[in-house]
Each structure stands twice: as C-alpha cells, then as structure tokens.
CSV table of C-alpha atoms in Angstrom, one decimal:
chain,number,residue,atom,x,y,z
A,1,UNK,CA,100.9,33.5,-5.0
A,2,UNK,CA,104.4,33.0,-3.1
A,3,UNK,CA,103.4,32.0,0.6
A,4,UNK,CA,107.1,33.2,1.1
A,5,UNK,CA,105.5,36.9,1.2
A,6,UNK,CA,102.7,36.3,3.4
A,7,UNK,CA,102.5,38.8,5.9
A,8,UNK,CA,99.8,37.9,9.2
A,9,UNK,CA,98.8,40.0,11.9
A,10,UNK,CA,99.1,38.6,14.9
A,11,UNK,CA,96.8,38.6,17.6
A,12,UNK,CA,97.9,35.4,19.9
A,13,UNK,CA,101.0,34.9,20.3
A,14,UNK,CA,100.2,30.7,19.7
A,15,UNK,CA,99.3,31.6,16.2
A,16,UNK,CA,103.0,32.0,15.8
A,17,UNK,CA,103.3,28.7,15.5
A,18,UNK,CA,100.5,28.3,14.0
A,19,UNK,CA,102.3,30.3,11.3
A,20,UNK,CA,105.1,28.4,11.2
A,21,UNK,CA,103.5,25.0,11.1
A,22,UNK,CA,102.1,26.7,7.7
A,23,UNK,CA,106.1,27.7,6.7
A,24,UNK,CA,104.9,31.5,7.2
A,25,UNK,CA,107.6,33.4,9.0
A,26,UNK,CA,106.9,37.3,8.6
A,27,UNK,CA,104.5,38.5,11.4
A,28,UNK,CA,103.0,41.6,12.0
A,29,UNK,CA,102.6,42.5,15.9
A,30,UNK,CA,99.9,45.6,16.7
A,31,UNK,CA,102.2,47.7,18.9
A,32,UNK,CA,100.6,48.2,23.1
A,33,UNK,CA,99.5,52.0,22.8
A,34,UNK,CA,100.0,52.6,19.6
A,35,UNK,CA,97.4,50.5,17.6
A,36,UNK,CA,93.8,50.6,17.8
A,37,UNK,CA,91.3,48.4,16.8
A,38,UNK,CA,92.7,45.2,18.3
A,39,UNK,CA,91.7,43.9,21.5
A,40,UNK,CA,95.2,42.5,22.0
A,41,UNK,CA,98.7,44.3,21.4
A,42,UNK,CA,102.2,43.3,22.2
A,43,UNK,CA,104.7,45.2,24.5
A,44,UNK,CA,108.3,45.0,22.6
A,45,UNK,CA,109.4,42.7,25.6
A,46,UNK,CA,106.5,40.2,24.3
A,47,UNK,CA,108.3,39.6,20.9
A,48,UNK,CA,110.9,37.3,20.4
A,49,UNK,CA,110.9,36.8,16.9
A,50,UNK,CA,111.8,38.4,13.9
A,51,UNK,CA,108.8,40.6,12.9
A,52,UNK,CA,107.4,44.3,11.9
A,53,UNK,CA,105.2,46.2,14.5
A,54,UNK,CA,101.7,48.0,13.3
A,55,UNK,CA,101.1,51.6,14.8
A,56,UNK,CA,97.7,52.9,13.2
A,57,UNK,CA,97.6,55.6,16.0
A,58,UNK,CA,97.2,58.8,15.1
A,59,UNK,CA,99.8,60.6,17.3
A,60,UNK,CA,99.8,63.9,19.0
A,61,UNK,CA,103.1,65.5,20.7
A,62,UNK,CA,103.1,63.5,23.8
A,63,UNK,CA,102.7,60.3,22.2
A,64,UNK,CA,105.0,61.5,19.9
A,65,UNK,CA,107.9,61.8,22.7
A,66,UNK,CA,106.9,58.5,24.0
A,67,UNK,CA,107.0,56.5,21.0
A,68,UNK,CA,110.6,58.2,20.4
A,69,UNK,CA,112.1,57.1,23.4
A,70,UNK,CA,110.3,52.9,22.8
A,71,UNK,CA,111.9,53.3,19.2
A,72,UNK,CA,115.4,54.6,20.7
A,73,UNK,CA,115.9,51.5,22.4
A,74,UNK,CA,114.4,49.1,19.8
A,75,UNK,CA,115.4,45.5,19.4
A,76,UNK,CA,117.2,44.0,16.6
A,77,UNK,CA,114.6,41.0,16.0
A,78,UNK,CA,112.3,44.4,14.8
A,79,UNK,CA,112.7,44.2,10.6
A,80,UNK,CA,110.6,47.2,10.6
A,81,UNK,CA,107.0,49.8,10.9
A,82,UNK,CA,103.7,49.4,9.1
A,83,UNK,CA,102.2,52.7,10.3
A,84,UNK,CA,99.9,55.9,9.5
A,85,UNK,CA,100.8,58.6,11.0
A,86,UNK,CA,103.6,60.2,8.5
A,87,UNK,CA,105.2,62.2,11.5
A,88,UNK,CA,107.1,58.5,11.9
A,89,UNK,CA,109.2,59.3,9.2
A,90,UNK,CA,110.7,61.9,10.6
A,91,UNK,CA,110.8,60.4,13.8
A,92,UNK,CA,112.7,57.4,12.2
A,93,UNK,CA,114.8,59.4,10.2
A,94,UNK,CA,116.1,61.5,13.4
A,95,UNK,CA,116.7,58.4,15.4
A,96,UNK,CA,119.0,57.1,12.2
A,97,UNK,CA,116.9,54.2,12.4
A,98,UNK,CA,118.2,51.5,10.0
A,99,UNK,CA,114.6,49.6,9.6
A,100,UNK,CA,112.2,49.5,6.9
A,101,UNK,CA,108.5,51.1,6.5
A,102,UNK,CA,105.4,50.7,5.0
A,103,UNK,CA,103.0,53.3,4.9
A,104,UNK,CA,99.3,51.9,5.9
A,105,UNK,CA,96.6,54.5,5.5
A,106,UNK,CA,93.7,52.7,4.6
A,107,UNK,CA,92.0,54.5,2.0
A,108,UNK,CA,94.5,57.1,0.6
A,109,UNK,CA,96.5,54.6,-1.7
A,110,UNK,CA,94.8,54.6,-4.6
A,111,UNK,CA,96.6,56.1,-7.6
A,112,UNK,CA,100.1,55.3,-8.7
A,113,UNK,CA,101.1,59.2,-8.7
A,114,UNK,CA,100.7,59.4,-5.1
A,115,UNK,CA,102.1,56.1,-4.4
A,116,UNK,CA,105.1,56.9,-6.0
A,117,UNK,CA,105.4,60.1,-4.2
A,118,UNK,CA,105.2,58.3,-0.8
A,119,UNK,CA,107.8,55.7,-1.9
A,120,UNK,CA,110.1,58.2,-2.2
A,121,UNK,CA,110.2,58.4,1.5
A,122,UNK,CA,109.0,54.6,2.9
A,123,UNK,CA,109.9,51.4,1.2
A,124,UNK,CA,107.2,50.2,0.5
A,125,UNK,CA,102.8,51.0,0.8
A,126,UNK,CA,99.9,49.4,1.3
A,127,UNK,CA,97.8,49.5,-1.1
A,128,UNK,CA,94.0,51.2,-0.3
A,129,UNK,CA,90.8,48.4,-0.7
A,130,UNK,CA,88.4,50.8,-2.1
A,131,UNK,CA,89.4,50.3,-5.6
A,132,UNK,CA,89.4,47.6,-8.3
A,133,UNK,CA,91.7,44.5,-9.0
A,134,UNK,CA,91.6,46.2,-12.6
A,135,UNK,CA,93.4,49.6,-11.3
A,136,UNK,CA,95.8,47.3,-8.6
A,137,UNK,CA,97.2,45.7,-11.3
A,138,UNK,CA,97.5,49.7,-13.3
A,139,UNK,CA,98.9,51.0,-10.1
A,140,UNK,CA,101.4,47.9,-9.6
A,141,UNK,CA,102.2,48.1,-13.1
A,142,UNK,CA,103.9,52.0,-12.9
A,143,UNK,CA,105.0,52.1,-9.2
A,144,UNK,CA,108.8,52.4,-8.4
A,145,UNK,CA,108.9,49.6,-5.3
A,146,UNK,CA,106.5,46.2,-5.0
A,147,UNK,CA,103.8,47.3,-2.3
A,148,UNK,CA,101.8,45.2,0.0
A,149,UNK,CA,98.3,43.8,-1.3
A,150,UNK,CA,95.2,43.4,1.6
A,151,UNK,CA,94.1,39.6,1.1
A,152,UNK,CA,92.4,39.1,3.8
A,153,UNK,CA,91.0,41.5,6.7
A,154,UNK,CA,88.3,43.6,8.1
A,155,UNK,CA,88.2,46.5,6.4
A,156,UNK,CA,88.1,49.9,8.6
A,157,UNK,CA,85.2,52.5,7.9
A,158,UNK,CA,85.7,55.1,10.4
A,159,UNK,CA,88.7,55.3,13.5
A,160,UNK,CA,87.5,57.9,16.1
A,161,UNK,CA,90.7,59.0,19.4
A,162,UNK,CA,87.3,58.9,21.8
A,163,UNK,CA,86.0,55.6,23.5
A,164,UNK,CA,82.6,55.6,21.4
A,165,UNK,CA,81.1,52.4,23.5
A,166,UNK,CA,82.4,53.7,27.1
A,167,UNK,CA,80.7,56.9,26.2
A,168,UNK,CA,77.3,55.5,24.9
A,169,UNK,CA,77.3,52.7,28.2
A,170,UNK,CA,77.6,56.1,30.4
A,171,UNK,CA,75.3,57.7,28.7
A,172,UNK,CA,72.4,54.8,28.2
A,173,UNK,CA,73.6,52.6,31.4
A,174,UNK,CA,74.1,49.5,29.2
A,175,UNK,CA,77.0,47.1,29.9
A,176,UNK,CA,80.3,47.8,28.8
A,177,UNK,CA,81.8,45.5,25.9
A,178,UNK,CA,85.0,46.2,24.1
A,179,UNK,CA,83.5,44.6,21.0
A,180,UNK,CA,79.8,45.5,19.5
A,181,UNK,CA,78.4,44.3,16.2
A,182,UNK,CA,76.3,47.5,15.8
A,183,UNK,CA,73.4,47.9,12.5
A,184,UNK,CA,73.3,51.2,10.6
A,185,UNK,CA,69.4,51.1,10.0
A,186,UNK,CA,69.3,53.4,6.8
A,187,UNK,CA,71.4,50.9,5.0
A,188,UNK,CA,70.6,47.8,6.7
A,189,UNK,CA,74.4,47.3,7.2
A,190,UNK,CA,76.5,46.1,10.1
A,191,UNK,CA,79.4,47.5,11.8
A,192,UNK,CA,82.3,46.0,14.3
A,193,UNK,CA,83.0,48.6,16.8
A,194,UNK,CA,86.0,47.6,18.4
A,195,UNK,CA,87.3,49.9,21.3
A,196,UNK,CA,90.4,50.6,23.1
A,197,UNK,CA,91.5,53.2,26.0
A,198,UNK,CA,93.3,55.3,22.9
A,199,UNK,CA,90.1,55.1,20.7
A,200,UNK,CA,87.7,52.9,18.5
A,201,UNK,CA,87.5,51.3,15.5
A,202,UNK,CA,84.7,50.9,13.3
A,203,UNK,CA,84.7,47.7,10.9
A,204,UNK,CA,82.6,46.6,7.8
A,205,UNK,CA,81.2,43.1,9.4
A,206,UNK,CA,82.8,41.3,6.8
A,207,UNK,CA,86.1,39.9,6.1
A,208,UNK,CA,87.5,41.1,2.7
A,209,UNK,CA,88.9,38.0,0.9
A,210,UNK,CA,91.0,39.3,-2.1
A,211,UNK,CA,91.7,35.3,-3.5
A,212,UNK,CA,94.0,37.3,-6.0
A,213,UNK,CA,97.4,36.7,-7.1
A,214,UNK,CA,99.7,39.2,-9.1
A,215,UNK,CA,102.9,39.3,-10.5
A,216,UNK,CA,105.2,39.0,-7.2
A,217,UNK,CA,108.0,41.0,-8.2
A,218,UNK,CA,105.5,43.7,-8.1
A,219,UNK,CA,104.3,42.4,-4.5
A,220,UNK,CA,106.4,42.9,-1.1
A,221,UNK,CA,103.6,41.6,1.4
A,222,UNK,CA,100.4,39.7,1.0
A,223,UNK,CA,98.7,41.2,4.6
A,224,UNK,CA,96.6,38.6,6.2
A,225,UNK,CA,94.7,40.5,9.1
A,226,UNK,CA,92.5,37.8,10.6
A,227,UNK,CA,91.6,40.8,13.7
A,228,UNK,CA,89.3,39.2,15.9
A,229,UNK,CA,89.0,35.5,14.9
A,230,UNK,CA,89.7,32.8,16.6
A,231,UNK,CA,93.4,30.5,16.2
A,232,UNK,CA,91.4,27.7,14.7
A,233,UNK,CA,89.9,30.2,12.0
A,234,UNK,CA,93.6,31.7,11.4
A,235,UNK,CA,94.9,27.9,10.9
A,236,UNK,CA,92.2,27.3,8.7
A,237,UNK,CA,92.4,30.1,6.5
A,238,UNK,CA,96.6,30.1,6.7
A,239,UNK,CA,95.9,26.5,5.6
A,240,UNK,CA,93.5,27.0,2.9
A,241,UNK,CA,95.8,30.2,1.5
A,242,UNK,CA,99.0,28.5,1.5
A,243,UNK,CA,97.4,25.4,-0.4
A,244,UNK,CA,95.3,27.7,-2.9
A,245,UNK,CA,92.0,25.8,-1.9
A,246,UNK,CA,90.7,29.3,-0.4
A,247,UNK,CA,87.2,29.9,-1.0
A,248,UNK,CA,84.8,32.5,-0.4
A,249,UNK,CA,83.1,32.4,2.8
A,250,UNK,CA,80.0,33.6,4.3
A,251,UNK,CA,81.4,35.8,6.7
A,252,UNK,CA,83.9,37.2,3.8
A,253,UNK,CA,83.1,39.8,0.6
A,254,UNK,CA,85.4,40.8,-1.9
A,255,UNK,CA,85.0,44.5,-1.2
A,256,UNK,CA,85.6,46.9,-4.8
A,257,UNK,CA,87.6,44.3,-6.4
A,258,UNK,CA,85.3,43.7,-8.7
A,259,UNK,CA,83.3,47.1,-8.8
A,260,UNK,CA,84.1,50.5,-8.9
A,261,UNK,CA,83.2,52.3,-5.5
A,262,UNK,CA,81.7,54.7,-7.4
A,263,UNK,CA,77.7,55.0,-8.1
A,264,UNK,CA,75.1,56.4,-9.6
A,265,UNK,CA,72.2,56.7,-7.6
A,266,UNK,CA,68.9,55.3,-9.1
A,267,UNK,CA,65.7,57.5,-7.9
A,268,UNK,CA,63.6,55.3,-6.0
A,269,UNK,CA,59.6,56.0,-6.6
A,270,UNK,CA,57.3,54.5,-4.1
A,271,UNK,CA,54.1,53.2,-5.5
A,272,UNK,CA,51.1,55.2,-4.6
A,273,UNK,CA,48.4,53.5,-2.6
C-alpha cells in the first residue's frame, strides 16, 4: 500500500501537520455549506494548502448559483472535487474549470459497467462499501481510470436536507446536540446522527477499516475519513497505516468486505411455552 496515495479528510486544521509529520500530503477539506455530516467545514479562505474539497450536498437551484459563483473565483492551491451531486459536472464544465473530480456517491459504485460509464465524465470514482473485496478487485480489474478505495471511515446509512435532532428536541423538549449515538431497537444496532443547518447524517457506529491493499496502478486515493475522532486517534491510526501495523479495533468492522450484503433470511420459530 503506497502512503504516497493516502487521501485524509480533514476535520482540524492541526491534523495537517499531523499529516505531514506522517509524509501524507493530499487532504481532503469538507467544503462550509456544502458538506453535511461533519461538525467542522472549511471556508476556501481557511485552506492554504494544496488540497481537494468534499461537497456531499445535494444541491437545489439556489445552492446551485451560489456554489457557481465560490467555484468562479477558486484558488489555485484547489487540485480538485470529490462530490455527489452530478449537476457539478456541468457546473464545472461551464466554468472551463481545469481541476479534477471524483464522483463520491456512497452506495451507487458497485459494478464496473457503471463505473466506467461515470468515468467517462469525472476522473476518477469512489468506489461504494457495500460490496466485497472479491468484486473490488473484479471491478478494479476492468475499469478504464484507478478509483479511490474507502480504508477507513464511518460509513453513511441514510443523509436526510431536514435537521432530524433540531426537530425531535422541538418536538420532545430535550437538549439540543449536534451529535447523537441513537439505537435502532428492532436490530439492536447503533446509529451516529450527525446534524448540520443543511441536513443530517446518519452513521453506522462503527469505523469501517478496509486493512487491504491492491494493485496501485489500479488505485488513485486510499480515503481515510477519520469524521469525528479526535487528532490523537488520527495520529494513531495515520501512524499505524503508514507503518502497516494497523489492526482491527473495537470501535472498527470491516463492513461487506468479506460478505456479500446480500441474505437469506432464516424463519425464526419461537419455542412454545
């Protein structure tokens, strides 16, 4: 695994250095308005170094115009857009922007027909984390361009454009918190709701930790996303990465890499009493 192609997320701007006390210089800076999910996000004025910006809003035609008129004026330390919302592309391509971009929707990338077919038009995609390391390598094995690999991150379930806490503290008079570990009782699972003033976020409670390597002229990015943890848990993991030491962790799952996200469900008889 080439630490050279690390890409992190960063949520603090210390852990740039942080980053480059590890020798990782490509950062990924969530984008002020345009990126939910994160409790912090960067203005452009905020980011001096050379870097891509994240946009996982879904935009409607206001935001639209307002993200037109950011980009028109962008700077030249910005390489280039990990995003969603595929109206960018044509936004990019009608502002002749010369920068690249790679297409993030979380759980649409997973066959190399489509892939291709979105390649056409972005450099490069991210890869979705509902499916297998066995069909990553099939998919990285017959796409045009490398893509970018998800080793390490919360995983999204569900992004909502209303302010699900704010409207549950109104409606329950509980305190407000920007950040709730919430428990889906049916399957005993746990949720991080994670809310902005443009939406919230909805993440599996645990870190997906793909410890995988793969041929690298097939891979553009490695993404670390270490959302919500704190700069010693970034050092640590960047540390333990970088040196190949990095071990599964309690807080950390490997997701579908190693089965299928398809089931078969098993009837479930209750003894009689």
């Amino acid at each position: 695994m080439d630490k050279n192609k690390f890409l992190v997320t960063i949520t603090d701007l210390k852990q740039i250095e942080i980053c480059k006390k590890a020798r990782i210089t490509n950062f990924l800076f969530p984008l002020k308005d345009y990126c939910v999910g994160y409790p912090s996000s960067f203005l452009l004025s905020e980011i001096k170094e050379p870097a891509y910006l994240y946009l996982n809003r879904i935009l409607d035609n206001k935001t639209y115009e307002e993200l037109r008129n950011i980009l028109k004026n962008l700077p030249n330390n910005i390489k280039g857009l990990v995003f969603e919302d595929l109206g960018i592309i044509t936004l990019v391509k009608e502002l002749n922007l010369q920068i690249e971009l790679i297409l993030y929707q979380t759980h649409f990338a997973t066959n190399y027909q489509s892939i291709n077919e979105n390649l056409s038009f972005v450099n490069s995609v991210v890869i979705s984390t509902d499916i297998t390391k066995k069909e990553i390598e099939k998919i990285l094995s017959h796409t045009t361009k490398p893509l970018v690999y998800v080793l390490y991150s919360l995983i999204p379930a569900m992004y909502s454009r209303r302010t699900l806490l704010t409207n549950f503290e109104t409606e329950f008079q509980t305190d407000k918190k920007n950040v709730v570990t919430l428990e889906e009782k049916t399957s005993i699972n746990n949720f991080i709701a994670v809310e902005s003033e443009h939406g919230t976020m909805l993440y599996h409670d645990k870190y997906l930790n793909g410890m995988d390597s793969f041929d690298d002229s097939k891979i553009k990015f490695y993404l670390i996303n270490p959302v919500l943890c704190s700069n010693d848990k970034v050092e640590s993991i960047l540390n333990d990465y970088c040196n190949g030491t990095k071990k599964l962790e309690l807080d950390e799952n490997r997701g579908f890499l190693d089965q299928e996200t398809i089931y078969r469900l098993k009837e479930v008889r209750r003894a009689e009493n």
